Amino acid sequence: MENTTKTIFGRPVQMGKKTHRYIQVGELSNGSPIYIPLMVVQGERAGPVLWLCGATHGSELNGIFAMREIYLESDPKEISGTIVFTPIMNPMALIRRDNYSFLDGLDMDTQFPGKTNGFNTARIAFQIFSEIRKIASALVSFHAVSSLSYASPYTVSKNISGVSPKITEKTFRMALSFGLEPNCRVKVDNKKSVNSGEDKGSLDEICQLHGIPAFMAEIGIGGHWEKRHVAIAKKGIRNIMCIHEMIEGKPEIPENQIVIPRRKELSVNKGGFVEMFAKPGDVVREGEPYAQVVNLWEVVEVLKATEKMYMITTTSNPVVSSGGRIGFAGLEWSKAAEHGFRNVG
């Protein structure tokens, strides 16, 4: 959609202006309101509406600070279209420094499109998605990996059954244009969401099902304000603005960009302390050791790749029990150019 809409959450937005305010989305037992912050940059010229979301999980912070800096640095005179920022989607989780709201224990990214008569998290999700559905042309949902992990930033775009091929392709191209080296592409049956077994799911999935190209950007480590990763997220946002012709310029795309369609969790069989030999971005060949588990006097397990792997995340906490997760790896990948993708600038 183009930025002809003059109201967001029922509040007026003027062309050529920047606005910020709090939007009430609920109420606590003592009568205190629950707010989410809203920022809008309305360009001087007509164009698409790019919606940026953060802290769907309250521990995932780098996207918040990237959005803050983009908002402060943006000049409406230089923008065609509108940028809408909802950097703190899940305020009750943010307060707790946790992924889930302390009011109902729900994962917001399994609750979209939300419910008017649901639990608190679902009600907030409904209010936000109702606005997204009305005006968004494209959406980026910012996340981060666990605070117990290391990871290089990566994107996740989903190929969802029931979504038009046009929206699927736009989503994929948009994720690649964000400009990160690793890019996961996941097949999803919309009858069984990636994150839940119900007819509800993550924000990016539900957006696609409603005709809005949307993907996830996993930026850095949860619970941390990492300025290096904030800068990467900002560059990604500007890349997306470039391909939508919201600003002048060309997107910056890495030469070694890859697409990962198949991946798996890595876990240990023995308890003790894990020593990782591989780090995010490493390629581990079949038969090579990527980690070992030790106790206080000996090595109890050596973990070797059963097939070639691209390391996406690795644990940062050595304490493990049997079945404990120690990483996440791509099992199949190819160059983005093999998918017909080139630097669209």
XYZ file of C-alpha atoms in Angstrom:
345
model
C 0.000 0.000 0.000
C 1.105 3.560 -0.588
C 1.231 6.111 2.183
C -2.156 7.674 1.499
C -3.414 6.505 4.902
C -3.420 9.376 7.372
C -4.150 7.424 10.552
C -2.312 4.582 12.308
C -3.874 3.090 15.451
C -6.531 5.741 14.991
C -4.004 8.559 15.368
C -3.272 11.170 12.673
C 0.016 11.033 10.765
C 1.096 13.959 8.581
C 3.015 13.653 5.325
C 6.562 14.904 5.637
C 6.584 14.479 9.437
C 8.028 12.170 12.088
C 5.793 11.204 14.995
C 6.185 9.075 18.103
C 3.748 8.194 20.856
C 2.592 5.398 23.132
C -0.413 3.280 22.192
C -2.444 1.647 24.949
C -2.999 -2.059 24.283
C -4.216 -3.297 27.677
C -4.548 -2.703 31.392
C -2.991 -4.200 34.517
C -4.855 -5.292 37.625
C -4.031 -2.037 39.448
C -5.440 0.036 36.602
C -2.069 0.934 35.068
C -2.182 0.981 31.254
C -0.067 -1.322 29.086
C 1.587 0.674 26.320
C 3.618 -0.095 23.215
C 5.759 2.618 21.588
C 4.939 3.653 18.021
C 7.181 5.680 15.733
C 6.300 6.755 12.195
C 8.330 8.473 9.496
C 5.952 9.714 6.809
C 7.902 10.727 3.722
C 7.103 13.782 1.656
C 6.382 11.623 -1.389
C 3.944 8.754 -1.885
C 5.298 5.226 -1.682
C 5.068 1.891 0.128
C 4.552 1.306 3.845
C 7.439 -0.609 5.426
C 6.553 -1.977 8.877
C 9.412 -2.888 11.239
C 8.755 -4.985 14.369
C 10.895 -5.890 17.353
C 10.797 -7.544 20.775
C 8.052 -9.999 19.898
C 10.251 -11.906 22.316
C 11.225 -9.546 25.120
C 14.881 -10.572 25.346
C 15.646 -9.774 21.692
C 17.032 -6.258 21.781
C 19.296 -5.418 18.837
C 16.368 -4.767 16.509
C 14.983 -2.225 18.985
C 18.137 -0.141 18.852
C 18.473 -0.433 15.081
C 14.929 0.909 14.715
C 15.599 3.684 17.218
C 18.632 4.874 15.265
C 16.901 4.619 11.872
C 13.989 6.659 13.239
C 16.256 9.371 14.688
C 18.412 9.551 11.560
C 15.587 9.538 8.988
C 14.680 12.709 7.125
C 11.110 12.684 5.717
C 12.301 14.892 2.856
C 14.463 12.029 1.597
C 11.821 9.298 1.852
C 9.091 8.107 -0.483
C 6.481 6.248 1.521
C 6.187 5.472 5.207
C 8.213 3.603 7.809
C 6.207 2.323 10.770
C 8.136 1.116 13.815
C 6.694 -1.033 16.600
C 10.001 -1.846 18.301
C 8.514 -3.294 21.499
C 5.696 -5.606 20.497
C 5.649 -7.558 23.759
C 6.071 -5.062 26.633
C 5.235 -7.554 29.378
C 8.040 -9.848 28.177
C 10.501 -6.942 27.850
C 9.905 -5.888 31.454
C 10.771 -9.393 32.589
C 13.795 -9.573 30.241
C 12.294 -12.808 28.939
C 10.832 -14.120 25.694
C 7.341 -14.577 27.132
C 4.865 -12.331 28.928
C 4.713 -12.807 32.691
C 0.942 -12.250 32.554
C 0.061 -15.422 30.643
C 3.324 -17.181 29.764
C 2.509 -17.163 26.039
C 4.910 -16.844 23.137
C 3.573 -13.888 21.157
C 5.094 -15.264 17.959
C 2.671 -18.180 18.098
C -0.391 -15.993 18.671
C -0.905 -14.040 15.441
C -3.311 -12.913 14.071
C -4.454 -12.696 17.689
C -7.858 -12.661 19.337
C -10.097 -9.911 20.665
C -11.229 -12.180 23.506
C -8.021 -14.160 24.063
C -5.345 -13.965 26.724
C -3.381 -10.732 27.116
C -0.634 -11.641 24.623
C -3.169 -12.663 21.968
C -5.130 -9.431 22.469
C -2.010 -7.299 21.958
C -1.131 -9.360 18.876
C -4.623 -8.773 17.487
C -4.447 -5.006 17.929
C -1.056 -4.732 16.240
C -1.775 -7.120 13.387
C -5.092 -5.407 12.654
C -3.130 -2.257 11.817
C -0.423 -4.106 9.915
C -3.016 -5.866 7.783
C -4.658 -2.556 6.816
C -1.626 -0.631 5.607
C 1.646 -2.605 5.394
C 3.294 -3.212 2.025
C 6.149 -5.245 3.538
C 7.323 -6.246 7.015
C 10.552 -7.202 8.761
C 10.301 -9.035 12.092
C 13.482 -8.658 14.158
C 14.642 -11.448 16.448
C 17.843 -12.697 18.109
C 19.256 -16.047 19.124
C 19.327 -17.295 22.713
C 21.553 -15.500 25.207
C 23.301 -18.879 25.599
C 24.376 -18.928 21.938
C 26.747 -17.376 19.446
C 25.505 -16.572 15.940
C 26.227 -14.459 12.918
C 23.133 -12.521 11.807
C 20.934 -14.429 9.357
C 17.467 -14.227 7.797
C 14.602 -16.721 7.733
C 12.109 -16.588 4.860
C 9.284 -19.092 4.626
C 7.739 -20.895 1.691
C 4.216 -21.390 3.044
C 1.570 -23.614 1.489
C -1.474 -21.573 0.550
C 0.514 -18.380 -0.052
C 0.617 -17.067 -3.608
C 3.888 -17.752 -5.450
C 4.214 -14.009 -6.039
C 4.223 -13.224 -2.304
C 6.552 -16.157 -1.592
C 9.038 -14.940 -4.194
C 8.823 -11.313 -3.006
C 9.494 -12.467 0.551
C 12.514 -14.510 -0.520
C 13.991 -11.698 -2.624
C 13.395 -9.202 0.170
C 15.181 -11.434 2.696
C 18.185 -11.764 0.377
C 18.189 -8.020 -0.231
C 18.540 -7.456 3.525
C 22.160 -8.275 2.816
C 23.291 -11.024 5.200
C 25.517 -13.930 4.198
C 23.454 -16.882 5.585
C 19.760 -16.992 4.650
C 17.519 -19.848 5.747
C 14.559 -20.736 3.526
C 11.977 -22.902 5.296
C 8.979 -24.810 3.930
C 5.868 -24.468 6.089
C 2.472 -26.159 5.958
C 0.082 -23.399 6.975
C -2.124 -25.977 8.671
C 0.706 -26.606 11.104
C 2.709 -23.491 11.855
C 6.458 -23.666 12.420
C 5.859 -22.503 15.994
C 2.474 -24.021 16.860
C 0.110 -26.739 15.772
C -2.872 -24.391 15.529
C -4.315 -22.037 12.929
C -2.207 -19.268 14.372
C 1.476 -18.646 14.135
C 4.384 -16.277 13.784
C 3.920 -12.739 12.551
C 5.832 -13.286 9.310
C 3.756 -16.382 8.465
C 0.437 -14.648 9.087
C 1.541 -11.593 7.109
C 2.326 -13.757 4.086
C -1.025 -15.520 4.390
C -2.623 -12.059 4.178
C -0.604 -11.028 1.117
C 2.150 -9.061 2.866
C 5.779 -10.082 2.103
C 7.494 -10.628 5.460
C 10.585 -12.341 6.837
C 12.547 -12.725 10.072
C 15.953 -11.143 10.690
C 17.883 -12.902 13.465
C 20.263 -10.230 14.703
C 22.811 -11.101 17.349
C 22.346 -12.483 20.841
C 19.323 -12.068 23.107
C 19.726 -9.941 26.221
C 22.525 -7.861 24.686
C 22.886 -4.439 23.069
C 25.524 -5.199 20.437
C 26.461 -2.119 18.466
C 28.161 -4.128 15.717
C 24.977 -6.109 15.128
C 22.812 -2.988 15.414
C 24.847 -1.490 12.560
C 24.265 -4.652 10.482
C 20.507 -4.401 11.099
C 20.489 -0.736 10.108
C 22.240 -1.524 6.840
C 19.651 -4.239 6.212
C 16.769 -1.817 6.793
C 18.295 0.678 4.373
C 18.766 -2.104 1.825
C 15.056 -2.927 2.060
C 14.194 0.744 1.649
C 16.412 0.893 -1.448
C 14.743 -2.041 -3.204
C 11.313 -0.515 -2.492
C 12.556 2.819 -3.896
C 11.825 4.567 -0.616
C 15.307 6.118 -0.621
C 17.970 6.619 -3.248
C 20.916 4.266 -3.420
C 21.821 0.657 -4.013
C 21.611 -2.223 -1.520
C 24.890 -3.633 -0.221
C 24.909 -7.402 -0.801
C 27.769 -9.688 0.338
C 29.570 -11.626 -2.376
C 29.344 -14.960 -0.552
C 25.615 -14.883 0.166
C 24.086 -18.357 0.589
C 20.608 -19.907 0.840
C 20.058 -22.726 3.375
C 16.918 -24.832 2.690
C 17.705 -27.680 5.117
C 18.963 -27.446 8.688
C 18.989 -29.322 11.990
C 19.532 -28.930 15.724
C 22.753 -30.285 17.199
C 22.704 -32.003 20.586
C 24.917 -34.093 22.871
C 24.451 -37.631 24.175
C 26.536 -37.276 27.326
C 26.390 -34.832 30.189
C 29.302 -32.630 31.245
C 30.943 -29.609 29.641
C 30.992 -29.059 25.891
C 33.964 -27.621 24.043
C 33.046 -26.313 20.595
C 35.612 -26.642 17.823
C 33.435 -24.921 15.196
C 32.014 -21.407 15.279
C 29.143 -19.739 13.367
C 29.984 -19.442 9.680
C 32.344 -22.425 9.678
C 31.874 -25.322 7.267
C 32.420 -28.718 8.924
C 33.076 -31.584 6.547
C 31.720 -35.105 6.995
C 33.724 -36.988 9.607
C 35.288 -33.882 11.142
C 34.830 -33.264 14.887
C 32.911 -30.089 15.727
C 32.670 -30.471 19.525
C 33.558 -32.684 22.447
C 32.050 -33.287 25.870
C 34.326 -33.635 28.883
C 33.808 -34.336 32.568
C 36.306 -33.377 35.251
C 38.848 -36.053 34.308
C 38.269 -37.292 30.730
C 36.678 -36.800 27.328
C 33.327 -38.618 27.331
C 32.099 -37.844 23.803
C 33.487 -36.550 20.525
C 30.864 -35.207 18.129
C 31.631 -35.613 14.425
C 29.669 -34.419 11.434
C 27.684 -37.186 9.761
C 27.429 -34.960 6.702
C 28.761 -31.609 5.576
C 27.416 -28.778 7.777
C 27.327 -24.977 7.770
C 27.343 -23.764 11.382
C 24.577 -21.217 12.009
C 24.661 -21.041 15.820
C 26.797 -22.591 18.555
C 26.323 -22.679 22.310
C 28.167 -20.165 24.473
C 27.446 -22.035 27.714
C 29.508 -25.225 28.172
C 27.221 -26.866 30.748
C 25.259 -29.679 29.052
C 23.100 -32.662 29.951
C 22.264 -35.551 27.635
C 20.048 -34.245 24.830
C 21.213 -30.681 25.420
C 21.232 -28.365 22.418
C 24.654 -27.079 21.380
C 23.960 -25.528 18.004
C 22.067 -25.235 14.792
C 23.505 -26.153 11.392
C 22.623 -25.991 7.718
C 22.836 -29.339 5.935
C 22.334 -28.049 2.413
C 23.158 -24.667 0.929
C 23.852 -22.926 -2.345
C 24.924 -19.521 -3.576
C 22.181 -16.929 -3.855
C 23.204 -16.381 -7.485
C 22.081 -19.942 -8.243
C 18.548 -18.825 -7.359
C 18.728 -16.045 -9.926
C 19.458 -13.423 -7.277
C 21.813 -10.599 -8.084
C 22.519 -7.300 -6.396
C 19.262 -5.627 -7.365
C 20.838 -2.208 -7.225
